[in-house]
Amino acid sequence: MAAPAPVIRSKPLIVRHLPYFVAAAILVALAAGMQFDGYVLNILMQATTFSIAVFGLSVVLGLCGQINLAQAAFFGFGAYAVGLGTADLHMSYWLCLLAGCLAALVAGAFLGMSTLRLGGHYLAMVTISFQQIVTLVMINAIWLTHGPDGVSNIGRPALFSTSQGYLAFCVAVLAIVGYIVWHLPDTKLGRAMRAVRDNELAAGVNGIDVFRTKIYAFGICAVLGGLAGGLFAGGFAYISPDQFSFADSIVFLTMSLLGGVASPIGSAIGTGLLILIPEWLRFLKSVPGLYLAIYGLFVILIIRFMPDGIWGFVANIFERWRAKTQAPAAVKPLLLKPAMVGGDIVLEVRGLSKHFGGLKAVDGVDIAVRRGGVHALIGPNGSGKTTTLNVLSGLYKATSGSIMLDGTDITNMPPHQRTAAGLGRTFQNIRLFRSMTALENVEIGAERRGNTMVGQGGDAALTERAMEALTFVGLGHRANELITSFSYGHQRLIEIARALAGNPTLLLLDEPAAGLNSTEKLELHELLKRIAAQGLTILIIDHDMTLVSEAAQHITVLNFGRRIADGESMAVLRHPDVVSAYLGSE
Amino acid sequence: MKLTRRDFAAGLAAGLAAPYIIKSARAEGAATIKIGMCAPVTGPAAESGRYAIQGAKIALEAVNKAGGILGKQAELVIEDDQTTNPGIVLAFSKLAAQPDIVAFLGSIRSTQVHAMAPDVLKLGKPVMIGGTDPNLTHMGNQWLFRFRPNDSYSGRVIAEYGVNTLGKKKWAILHSTDAFGTAGGKALAAALEKLGCPAVLDQGYANQSQDFTPVVLAIKQSGADILGSYFTFENDLGIFARQLRQLGVNIPWVGSPSIVNITALKLAGPALYNTFGVADYAEDSSDAAKAFGKAYRDVVKVAPDNQSSWTYDAVSVLSAAINKAGSTDPAKIREAILATKKFPGAEGEYNFDQNGDGLHGYNIVKNDKGNIVFDKHIEFTD
Amino acid sequence: MDLVLQLLFTGIGIGAVYALVALGFVLIFRATNVVNFAQGEFSMVAAYLMVVFAVDLGWPYWLSFLIALGGMALLGVIFNLGVYYPLRHRSFLPVIIATIGASILLANSVLAIYGPQPQVLQGWFETPGIQLGPVYLDSQYLLIIAVTIALVIFNYWFFEHTLLGKKLQATSQDKEMASLLGISVSTMIMITFIYSAVLGGLAGILVAPVLFVSIQMGSTIALKAFAATIIGGFGDVAGAIIGGLALGVIETFGAAYISVPYKDGFAFLVLIAFLVFRPQGIFGERVAEKA
């Protein structure tokens, strides 16, 4: 046996990232000490503050996959808070900056809430509308915002009253925010965001509160926008509504995409370039419109040829040179300790119905799954099996009936709460988080709220647990590979490992044998035996009669949304109704 | 040709490097006096930017023919302000970074002047402006010098003309909700209040409106017998004018300078016949104005308007002031500009006050079947 | 009452403009699932083409009109090949950004070639309008409304009763299935782009005499048309028309009775209300499944 848990990072984070802080400190010192003329200073000030706003976009868009075309509005919230606060109310700069961030946060969370029902183009349109309304208010609410005149004589903190001092302060903020955004993907929240981006459905059934994660992403994005706006207002001492228009939101978005949406480094690169390129192209100014036309052309070309942005392009080249990270060494065997709160019946479904309009996909079904066994749910195509499973895991809302999991009524819970209550599941068409490694996928499973096997849920414990689960399904040695490099059968195993890592009370397997070859099916069967041996209850849906008849002790049969048979495996399979309804139609 | 990713990356790198190569290839010019100018070469006001540059160039040519500034030839260094506030801040700071520029021409847009004002104060060199927000010269920034009458005058002139010359007392005010329109509308409302006939309707509208029917109907319903207006963009003015006439409103109309602007005349056509406008520039108002008109027509081939006359005057007054000061020291130039009295400019007679305002009155002109005819000049001394 | 009638006519007129542009949005969206942010610039380019041929070169109006629409068809082809086609396998986001890039490119290319001055384009009719009792009917708005109605009928006939229309429908509903049936999906998408560029161009040419020809003319209308599209239910032709008309009327009455400066805000408030309470739009159950 190898030494346990070499996965745990050897040096504290702060020490490993010392070079970053040293470089940041040098930049801050340069900003404070070097002699810039006004032009360079203004460019740097703009680039620094804009970068922070673009970091916000890299969180909401890059990490969480949600579009935000209103970043300039959030930027404006911060700017106006600082502008109006210091110029009109003569309040402390710091207080104003804080107020601006809070205002942006509230607005961002509000916008995030609209994601409850909307995605894609709709979300784009909501954010555009929000942006337009904010602009109209800035222009027309003259009593508050001074209207189109804008706000002048904006103050700065006494500590950074010189332009260069203030720039140094902004660079310092940029460095800190950059550090946080850089590490966000490796935190629990960051993983949740990536999971939501990769596969919203799977994120939900793995215990991630999708809705709240999106609100957090929007909130963070908005706060960074507000912070950047506050810094901007102090830097330029004058703001007016036309600096926070829809066009500026588009500029922010383009900056983010140009540099590479997924990383703060990309954001900084994109911001810098989009501030500098129009400046450089000014020599084309003899023909009005020409340089903006070229700018537009560049946007198209970059999207076409550098889909991951400039940084993504560069990072890909580095990736090829860098040696593959070694998989962490083997670990302790996986321990499954399913909770035992309720009685003998782990899952009790009573009178469950799911109607789509007039179609009764599931109609008054009762299921009782005994603790510790393998229970199978079978039926011909269209019999309502998968609908039942989706109602059980919360993807559909039940029309009527009740679902009790280990003594808890989960009928009306959203997916992530069912997961917290002890439900784990896999999907017929595999739903893994495709931009992540196998280990990261399983870590998200291990993060299940209520998982008693990971102590306080620290990073090290999660990684250890995830490694155990991966080793359990036989893929521990490939933990650090991206999902896309695994075969179909192995992806299925990873999905099972992801569910197991959370130490569920009940494991739902949706056609686990679908698409597997005969060797893989055999392996799957062995795996199920090993899982069942540790006392975890399994509810399995499958077409594969060999697997079902050998693995399951108990079978429920559905046809046309109704239960037609239920009982001990062999008896049910010989039941004449089942033979005619199910096997007859095979 | 098939463009690969690598080709594109190489092209991108070359594209980014090119400006530097071009910049370093540009040789330094001979010893000249440099005047910086921020003008909207691109963006929504690009059109007026072109006129402004022409006006300044014509004046500069005249100055150079007459011996230049301090015996040297004068040169204009133009930066694009993109018609935006951040744009003018960058454009100005780029100009400000060149130490051999002695003075600047700012913007005709008040918000842009507001945006660049902190940098102007920091730099401490004279900047000629055309923005007409009265505050600009009253906010303690001693380096701004205005070459157009400010909005408190335009409002007073419109009110004065409508009430005392046309004899109308029930006013409707229509103004755009941008900085220019809001300030103008406010000034007009205040002037009417003073004359004892407060407006019966004070209506704002957002720029780039596609339709003015509700506004026209509101004017119709208010029972107003005269209309005073502040429009920013000519296409808004054109749409409004046409709808106003179509819906049968034919009350007298006295508008801000944009109403007699050549683009507006072209767009609105007969809908603007018989309207009055305040104009800082009216070709027939003085000999100096006529002279500028002729020079401008010779070069640009179209009729001049206030977009070009103020930059023309700014360069003329500035050059004379530097020559009088005998030095390019900013403080001395400032004193010389403020000491400028009875200077005959295209826009009128310049008598600078201590705030930096050069003009204190407006011309009233009439649109006579598409021709702009000078009516009278109204000057205030307070 | 007179007031209401006049407002109603104007609202429907301006709404018909939104509806025309919205139609172009919908067609592209249905075929490709992409929102084309350059749709407004299509209108602008067509209006400038009219100025070039009908005003500057003084060619007959109808000939210039045909040339302008031909030019738009060509622009549709270039747009598809240059902007959409290379990105067709990517998610919607890069495509959105590319169309935004295209809109910046088109607007500023026209600015570079034609200069910033707004231009005048005369309307189809000599008479500017008719006084019908208390209501003044602008002849150009009458024409726009008529064309909108005609297009609704034409679209219905085209998509429901012609083979090409049905092929286009099939493509927009299920690309894989369509290609299995032997329909060339890329040809269908090409036709869609051509058609919607021509439609956008038509809207631009029709609206130019009312709003004048300027660089910004397209973008303002397009944003509203986009809102109209969503209110109508994305992907629904009838919905886009109704949405556009509704938006025009709401805006006009909102300006008359609530606030003129906030006029542009009404469209977006209505939109947010719709998105929150009825995200599938007025029509459109189908969209919810697509999303």
PDB file of N, CA and C in Angstrom, chain B residues 46-111:
ATOM      1  N   ALA B  46     -20.004  63.223 -35.507  1.00  0.00           N
ATOM      2  CA  ALA B  46     -18.877  63.278 -36.436  1.00  0.00           C
ATOM      3  C   ALA B  46     -19.091  64.343 -37.505  1.00  0.00           C
ATOM      4  N   GLU B  47     -20.352  64.534 -37.861  1.00  0.00           N
ATOM      5  CA  GLU B  47     -20.664  65.484 -38.908  1.00  0.00           C
ATOM      6  C   GLU B  47     -20.275  66.899 -38.503  1.00  0.00           C
ATOM      7  N   SER B  48     -20.733  67.314 -37.318  1.00  0.00           N
ATOM      8  CA  SER B  48     -20.401  68.663 -36.889  1.00  0.00           C
ATOM      9  C   SER B  48     -18.909  68.778 -36.612  1.00  0.00           C
ATOM     10  N   GLY B  49     -18.291  67.656 -36.236  1.00  0.00           N
ATOM     11  CA  GLY B  49     -16.850  67.671 -36.000  1.00  0.00           C
ATOM     12  C   GLY B  49     -16.090  68.104 -37.241  1.00  0.00           C
ATOM     13  N   ARG B  50     -16.556  67.646 -38.381  1.00  0.00           N
ATOM     14  CA  ARG B  50     -15.890  67.990 -39.630  1.00  0.00           C
ATOM     15  C   ARG B  50     -15.978  69.500 -39.879  1.00  0.00           C
ATOM     16  N   TYR B  51     -17.164  70.066 -39.607  1.00  0.00           N
ATOM     17  CA  TYR B  51     -17.313  71.509 -39.786  1.00  0.00           C
ATOM     18  C   TYR B  51     -16.396  72.265 -38.834  1.00  0.00           C
ATOM     19  N   ALA B  52     -16.355  71.790 -37.595  1.00  0.00           N
ATOM     20  CA  ALA B  52     -15.544  72.474 -36.587  1.00  0.00           C
ATOM     21  C   ALA B  52     -14.083  72.518 -37.012  1.00  0.00           C
ATOM     22  N   ILE B  53     -13.595  71.406 -37.532  1.00  0.00           N
ATOM     23  CA  ILE B  53     -12.197  71.349 -37.956  1.00  0.00           C
ATOM     24  C   ILE B  53     -11.957  72.313 -39.116  1.00  0.00           C
ATOM     25  N   GLN B  54     -12.923  72.362 -40.041  1.00  0.00           N
ATOM     26  CA  GLN B  54     -12.793  73.275 -41.173  1.00  0.00           C
ATOM     27  C   GLN B  54     -12.701  74.720 -40.701  1.00  0.00           C
ATOM     28  N   GLY B  55     -13.584  75.095 -39.772  1.00  0.00           N
ATOM     29  CA  GLY B  55     -13.597  76.469 -39.270  1.00  0.00           C
ATOM     30  C   GLY B  55     -12.245  76.843 -38.672  1.00  0.00           C
ATOM     31  N   ALA B  56     -11.717  75.936 -37.850  1.00  0.00           N
ATOM     32  CA  ALA B  56     -10.440  76.194 -37.195  1.00  0.00           C
ATOM     33  C   ALA B  56      -9.321  76.310 -38.232  1.00  0.00           C
ATOM     34  N   LYS B  57      -9.375  75.456 -39.247  1.00  0.00           N
ATOM     35  CA  LYS B  57      -8.315  75.453 -40.252  1.00  0.00           C
ATOM     36  C   LYS B  57      -8.311  76.750 -41.069  1.00  0.00           C
ATOM     37  N   ILE B  58      -9.531  77.238 -41.385  1.00  0.00           N
ATOM     38  CA  ILE B  58      -9.616  78.478 -42.163  1.00  0.00           C
ATOM     39  C   ILE B  58      -9.013  79.638 -41.378  1.00  0.00           C
ATOM     40  N   ALA B  59      -9.351  79.690 -40.075  1.00  0.00           N
ATOM     41  CA  ALA B  59      -8.805  80.764 -39.243  1.00  0.00           C
ATOM     42  C   ALA B  59      -7.284  80.646 -39.160  1.00  0.00           C
ATOM     43  N   LEU B  60      -6.813  79.410 -39.014  1.00  0.00           N
ATOM     44  CA  LEU B  60      -5.377  79.180 -38.856  1.00  0.00           C
ATOM     45  C   LEU B  60      -4.625  79.624 -40.109  1.00  0.00           C
ATOM     46  N   GLU B  61      -5.239  79.340 -41.251  1.00  0.00           N
ATOM     47  CA  GLU B  61      -4.602  79.724 -42.508  1.00  0.00           C
ATOM     48  C   GLU B  61      -4.457  81.242 -42.594  1.00  0.00           C
ATOM     49  N   ALA B  62      -5.546  81.930 -42.182  1.00  0.00           N
ATOM     50  CA  ALA B  62      -5.513  83.390 -42.191  1.00  0.00           C
ATOM     51  C   ALA B  62      -4.427  83.902 -41.252  1.00  0.00           C
ATOM     52  N   VAL B  63      -4.351  83.297 -40.073  1.00  0.00           N
ATOM     53  CA  VAL B  63      -3.333  83.711 -39.094  1.00  0.00           C
ATOM     54  C   VAL B  63      -1.936  83.502 -39.678  1.00  0.00           C
ATOM     55  N   ASN B  64      -1.727  82.344 -40.301  1.00  0.00           N
ATOM     56  CA  ASN B  64      -0.404  82.052 -40.850  1.00  0.00           C
ATOM     57  C   ASN B  64      -0.038  82.988 -41.999  1.00  0.00           C
ATOM     58  N   LYS B  65      -1.043  83.325 -42.795  1.00  0.00           N
ATOM     59  CA  LYS B  65      -0.789  84.267 -43.902  1.00  0.00           C
ATOM     60  C   LYS B  65      -0.386  85.635 -43.364  1.00  0.00           C
ATOM     61  N   ALA B  66      -0.987  85.988 -42.226  1.00  0.00           N
ATOM     62  CA  ALA B  66      -0.714  87.303 -41.654  1.00  0.00           C
ATOM     63  C   ALA B  66       0.545  87.293 -40.790  1.00  0.00           C
ATOM     64  N   GLY B  67       1.328  86.247 -40.873  1.00  0.00           N
ATOM     65  CA  GLY B  67       2.591  86.251 -40.134  1.00  0.00           C
ATOM     66  C   GLY B  67       2.670  85.253 -39.001  1.00  0.00           C
ATOM     67  N   GLY B  68       1.594  84.507 -38.781  1.00  0.00           N
ATOM     68  CA  GLY B  68       1.644  83.449 -37.794  1.00  0.00           C
ATOM     69  C   GLY B  68       1.549  83.955 -36.367  1.00  0.00           C
ATOM     70  N   ILE B  69       1.893  83.055 -35.422  1.00  0.00           N
ATOM     71  CA  ILE B  69       1.846  83.421 -34.013  1.00  0.00           C
ATOM     72  C   ILE B  69       3.269  83.584 -33.510  1.00  0.00           C
ATOM     73  N   LEU B  70       3.562  84.739 -32.958  1.00  0.00           N
ATOM     74  CA  LEU B  70       4.896  85.048 -32.445  1.00  0.00           C
ATOM     75  C   LEU B  70       5.952  84.792 -33.522  1.00  0.00           C
ATOM     76  N   GLY B  71       5.564  85.091 -34.751  1.00  0.00           N
ATOM     77  CA  GLY B  71       6.512  84.947 -35.850  1.00  0.00           C
ATOM     78  C   GLY B  71       6.677  83.525 -36.358  1.00  0.00           C
ATOM     79  N   LYS B  72       6.030  82.581 -35.712  1.00  0.00           N
ATOM     80  CA  LYS B  72       6.127  81.194 -36.175  1.00  0.00           C
ATOM     81  C   LYS B  72       4.818  80.787 -36.859  1.00  0.00           C
ATOM     82  N   GLN B  73       4.911  79.774 -37.695  1.00  0.00           N
ATOM     83  CA  GLN B  73       3.693  79.236 -38.294  1.00  0.00           C
ATOM     84  C   GLN B  73       2.940  78.440 -37.220  1.00  0.00           C
ATOM     85  N   ALA B  74       1.627  78.542 -37.271  1.00  0.00           N
ATOM     86  CA  ALA B  74       0.821  77.811 -36.284  1.00  0.00           C
ATOM     87  C   ALA B  74       0.316  76.504 -36.893  1.00  0.00           C
ATOM     88  N   GLU B  75       0.135  75.533 -36.042  1.00  0.00           N
ATOM     89  CA  GLU B  75      -0.244  74.193 -36.522  1.00  0.00           C
ATOM     90  C   GLU B  75      -1.331  73.634 -35.615  1.00  0.00           C
ATOM     91  N   LEU B  76      -2.277  72.897 -36.224  1.00  0.00           N
ATOM     92  CA  LEU B  76      -3.377  72.323 -35.457  1.00  0.00           C
ATOM     93  C   LEU B  76      -3.105  70.828 -35.238  1.00  0.00           C
ATOM     94  N   VAL B  77      -3.161  70.374 -34.003  1.00  0.00           N
ATOM     95  CA  VAL B  77      -3.012  68.939 -33.721  1.00  0.00           C
ATOM     96  C   VAL B  77      -4.379  68.411 -33.293  1.00  0.00           C
ATOM     97  N   ILE B  78      -4.962  67.551 -34.136  1.00  0.00           N
ATOM     98  CA  ILE B  78      -6.346  67.135 -33.890  1.00  0.00           C
ATOM     99  C   ILE B  78      -6.399  65.726 -33.295  1.00  0.00           C
ATOM    100  N   GLU B  79      -7.208  65.559 -32.248  1.00  0.00           N
ATOM    101  CA  GLU B  79      -7.459  64.226 -31.695  1.00  0.00           C
ATOM    102  C   GLU B  79      -8.961  63.946 -31.721  1.00  0.00           C
ATOM    103  N   ASP B  80      -9.306  62.725 -32.033  1.00  0.00           N
ATOM    104  CA  ASP B  80     -10.711  62.339 -32.096  1.00  0.00           C
ATOM    105  C   ASP B  80     -11.271  62.123 -30.695  1.00  0.00           C
ATOM    106  N   ASP B  81     -12.365  62.795 -30.380  1.00  0.00           N
ATOM    107  CA  ASP B  81     -12.975  62.563 -29.060  1.00  0.00           C
ATOM    108  C   ASP B  81     -14.115  61.555 -29.126  1.00  0.00           C
ATOM    109  N   GLN B  82     -14.354  60.990 -30.289  1.00  0.00           N
ATOM    110  CA  GLN B  82     -15.347  59.920 -30.489  1.00  0.00           C
ATOM    111  C   GLN B  82     -16.758  60.313 -30.060  1.00  0.00           C
ATOM    112  N   THR B  83     -16.999  61.587 -29.843  1.00  0.00           N
ATOM    113  CA  THR B  83     -18.264  62.120 -29.348  1.00  0.00           C
ATOM    114  C   THR B  83     -18.650  61.547 -27.983  1.00  0.00           C
ATOM    115  N   THR B  84     -17.695  60.988 -27.259  1.00  0.00           N
ATOM    116  CA  THR B  84     -18.048  60.456 -25.939  1.00  0.00           C
ATOM    117  C   THR B  84     -17.223  61.152 -24.868  1.00  0.00           C
ATOM    118  N   ASN B  85     -17.683  61.030 -23.626  1.00  0.00           N
ATOM    119  CA  ASN B  85     -16.940  61.646 -22.532  1.00  0.00           C
ATOM    120  C   ASN B  85     -15.607  60.968 -22.260  1.00  0.00           C
ATOM    121  N   PRO B  86     -15.585  59.619 -22.143  1.00  0.00           N
ATOM    122  CA  PRO B  86     -14.272  58.982 -21.955  1.00  0.00           C
ATOM    123  C   PRO B  86     -13.362  59.288 -23.143  1.00  0.00           C
ATOM    124  N   GLY B  87     -13.974  59.377 -24.315  1.00  0.00           N
ATOM    125  CA  GLY B  87     -13.201  59.651 -25.531  1.00  0.00           C
ATOM    126  C   GLY B  87     -12.485  60.978 -25.442  1.00  0.00           C
ATOM    127  N   ILE B  88     -13.173  62.006 -24.957  1.00  0.00           N
ATOM    128  CA  ILE B  88     -12.529  63.323 -24.942  1.00  0.00           C
ATOM    129  C   ILE B  88     -11.506  63.394 -23.818  1.00  0.00           C
ATOM    130  N   VAL B  89     -11.756  62.634 -22.737  1.00  0.00           N
ATOM    131  CA  VAL B  89     -10.764  62.621 -21.655  1.00  0.00           C
ATOM    132  C   VAL B  89      -9.452  62.050 -22.178  1.00  0.00           C
ATOM    133  N   LEU B  90      -9.545  60.938 -22.923  1.00  0.00           N
ATOM    134  CA  LEU B  90      -8.334  60.337 -23.489  1.00  0.00           C
ATOM    135  C   LEU B  90      -7.719  61.250 -24.541  1.00  0.00           C
ATOM    136  N   ALA B  91      -8.569  61.812 -25.421  1.00  0.00           N
ATOM    137  CA  ALA B  91      -8.052  62.667 -26.487  1.00  0.00           C
ATOM    138  C   ALA B  91      -7.322  63.854 -25.880  1.00  0.00           C
ATOM    139  N   PHE B  92      -7.943  64.452 -24.863  1.00  0.00           N
ATOM    140  CA  PHE B  92      -7.313  65.626 -24.277  1.00  0.00           C
ATOM    141  C   PHE B  92      -6.028  65.253 -23.549  1.00  0.00           C
ATOM    142  N   SER B  93      -6.056  64.127 -22.829  1.00  0.00           N
ATOM    143  CA  SER B  93      -4.837  63.793 -22.092  1.00  0.00           C
ATOM    144  C   SER B  93      -3.709  63.450 -23.057  1.00  0.00           C
ATOM    145  N   LYS B  94      -4.077  62.932 -24.226  1.00  0.00           N
ATOM    146  CA  LYS B  94      -3.055  62.636 -25.228  1.00  0.00           C
ATOM    147  C   LYS B  94      -2.425  63.939 -25.736  1.00  0.00           C
ATOM    148  N   LEU B  95      -3.286  64.941 -25.954  1.00  0.00           N
ATOM    149  CA  LEU B  95      -2.778  66.245 -26.389  1.00  0.00           C
ATOM    150  C   LEU B  95      -1.996  66.914 -25.261  1.00  0.00           C
ATOM    151  N   ALA B  96      -2.533  66.784 -24.036  1.00  0.00           N
ATOM    152  CA  ALA B  96      -1.906  67.458 -22.897  1.00  0.00           C
ATOM    153  C   ALA B  96      -0.504  66.921 -22.645  1.00  0.00           C
ATOM    154  N   ALA B  97      -0.273  65.665 -23.064  1.00  0.00           N
ATOM    155  CA  ALA B  97       1.035  65.056 -22.843  1.00  0.00           C
ATOM    156  C   ALA B  97       2.103  65.638 -23.762  1.00  0.00           C
ATOM    157  N   GLN B  98       1.681  66.392 -24.780  1.00  0.00           N
ATOM    158  CA  GLN B  98       2.671  67.011 -25.661  1.00  0.00           C
ATOM    159  C   GLN B  98       2.966  68.412 -25.149  1.00  0.00           C
ATOM    160  N   PRO B  99       4.133  68.587 -24.567  1.00  0.00           N
ATOM    161  CA  PRO B  99       4.412  69.855 -23.869  1.00  0.00           C
ATOM    162  C   PRO B  99       4.471  71.057 -24.806  1.00  0.00           C
ATOM    163  N   ASP B 100       4.689  70.832 -26.122  1.00  0.00           N
ATOM    164  CA  ASP B 100       4.813  71.987 -27.004  1.00  0.00           C
ATOM    165  C   ASP B 100       3.470  72.524 -27.484  1.00  0.00           C
ATOM    166  N   ILE B 101       2.370  71.925 -27.043  1.00  0.00           N
ATOM    167  CA  ILE B 101       1.063  72.499 -27.379  1.00  0.00           C
ATOM    168  C   ILE B 101       0.765  73.611 -26.377  1.00  0.00           C
ATOM    169  N   VAL B 102       0.451  74.812 -26.897  1.00  0.00           N
ATOM    170  CA  VAL B 102       0.333  75.958 -25.993  1.00  0.00           C
ATOM    171  C   VAL B 102      -1.095  76.185 -25.524  1.00  0.00           C
ATOM    172  N   ALA B 103      -2.057  75.817 -26.357  1.00  0.00           N
ATOM    173  CA  ALA B 103      -3.447  76.010 -25.966  1.00  0.00           C
ATOM    174  C   ALA B 103      -4.311  75.011 -26.744  1.00  0.00           C
ATOM    175  N   PHE B 104      -5.576  74.923 -26.335  1.00  0.00           N
ATOM    176  CA  PHE B 104      -6.417  73.862 -26.890  1.00  0.00           C
ATOM    177  C   PHE B 104      -7.781  74.379 -27.305  1.00  0.00           C
ATOM    178  N   LEU B 105      -8.397  73.650 -28.218  1.00  0.00           N
ATOM    179  CA  LEU B 105      -9.813  73.838 -28.504  1.00  0.00           C
ATOM    180  C   LEU B 105     -10.558  72.627 -27.960  1.00  0.00           C
ATOM    181  N   GLY B 106     -11.516  72.886 -27.073  1.00  0.00           N
ATOM    182  CA  GLY B 106     -12.269  71.779 -26.484  1.00  0.00           C
ATOM    183  C   GLY B 106     -13.497  71.487 -27.313  1.00  0.00           C
ATOM    184  N   SER B 107     -14.573  71.158 -26.623  1.00  0.00           N
ATOM    185  CA  SER B 107     -15.736  70.676 -27.341  1.00  0.00           C
ATOM    186  C   SER B 107     -16.876  71.685 -27.343  1.00  0.00           C
ATOM    187  N   ILE B 108     -17.801  71.481 -28.275  1.00  0.00           N
ATOM    188  CA  ILE B 108     -19.027  72.267 -28.312  1.00  0.00           C
ATOM    189  C   ILE B 108     -20.078  71.618 -27.428  1.00  0.00           C
ATOM    190  N   ARG B 109     -19.784  70.384 -26.968  1.00  0.00           N
ATOM    191  CA  ARG B 109     -20.728  69.664 -26.118  1.00  0.00           C
ATOM    192  C   ARG B 109     -20.378  69.871 -24.647  1.00  0.00           C
ATOM    193  N   SER B 110     -21.369  70.361 -23.888  1.00  0.00           N
ATOM    194  CA  SER B 110     -21.092  70.726 -22.504  1.00  0.00           C
ATOM    195  C   SER B 110     -20.630  69.540 -21.653  1.00  0.00           C
ATOM    196  N   THR B 111     -21.250  68.363 -21.843  1.00  0.00           N
ATOM    197  CA  THR B 111     -20.851  67.231 -20.997  1.00  0.00           C
ATOM    198  C   THR B 111     -19.396  66.877 -21.233  1.00  0.00           C
TER     199      THR B 111
END
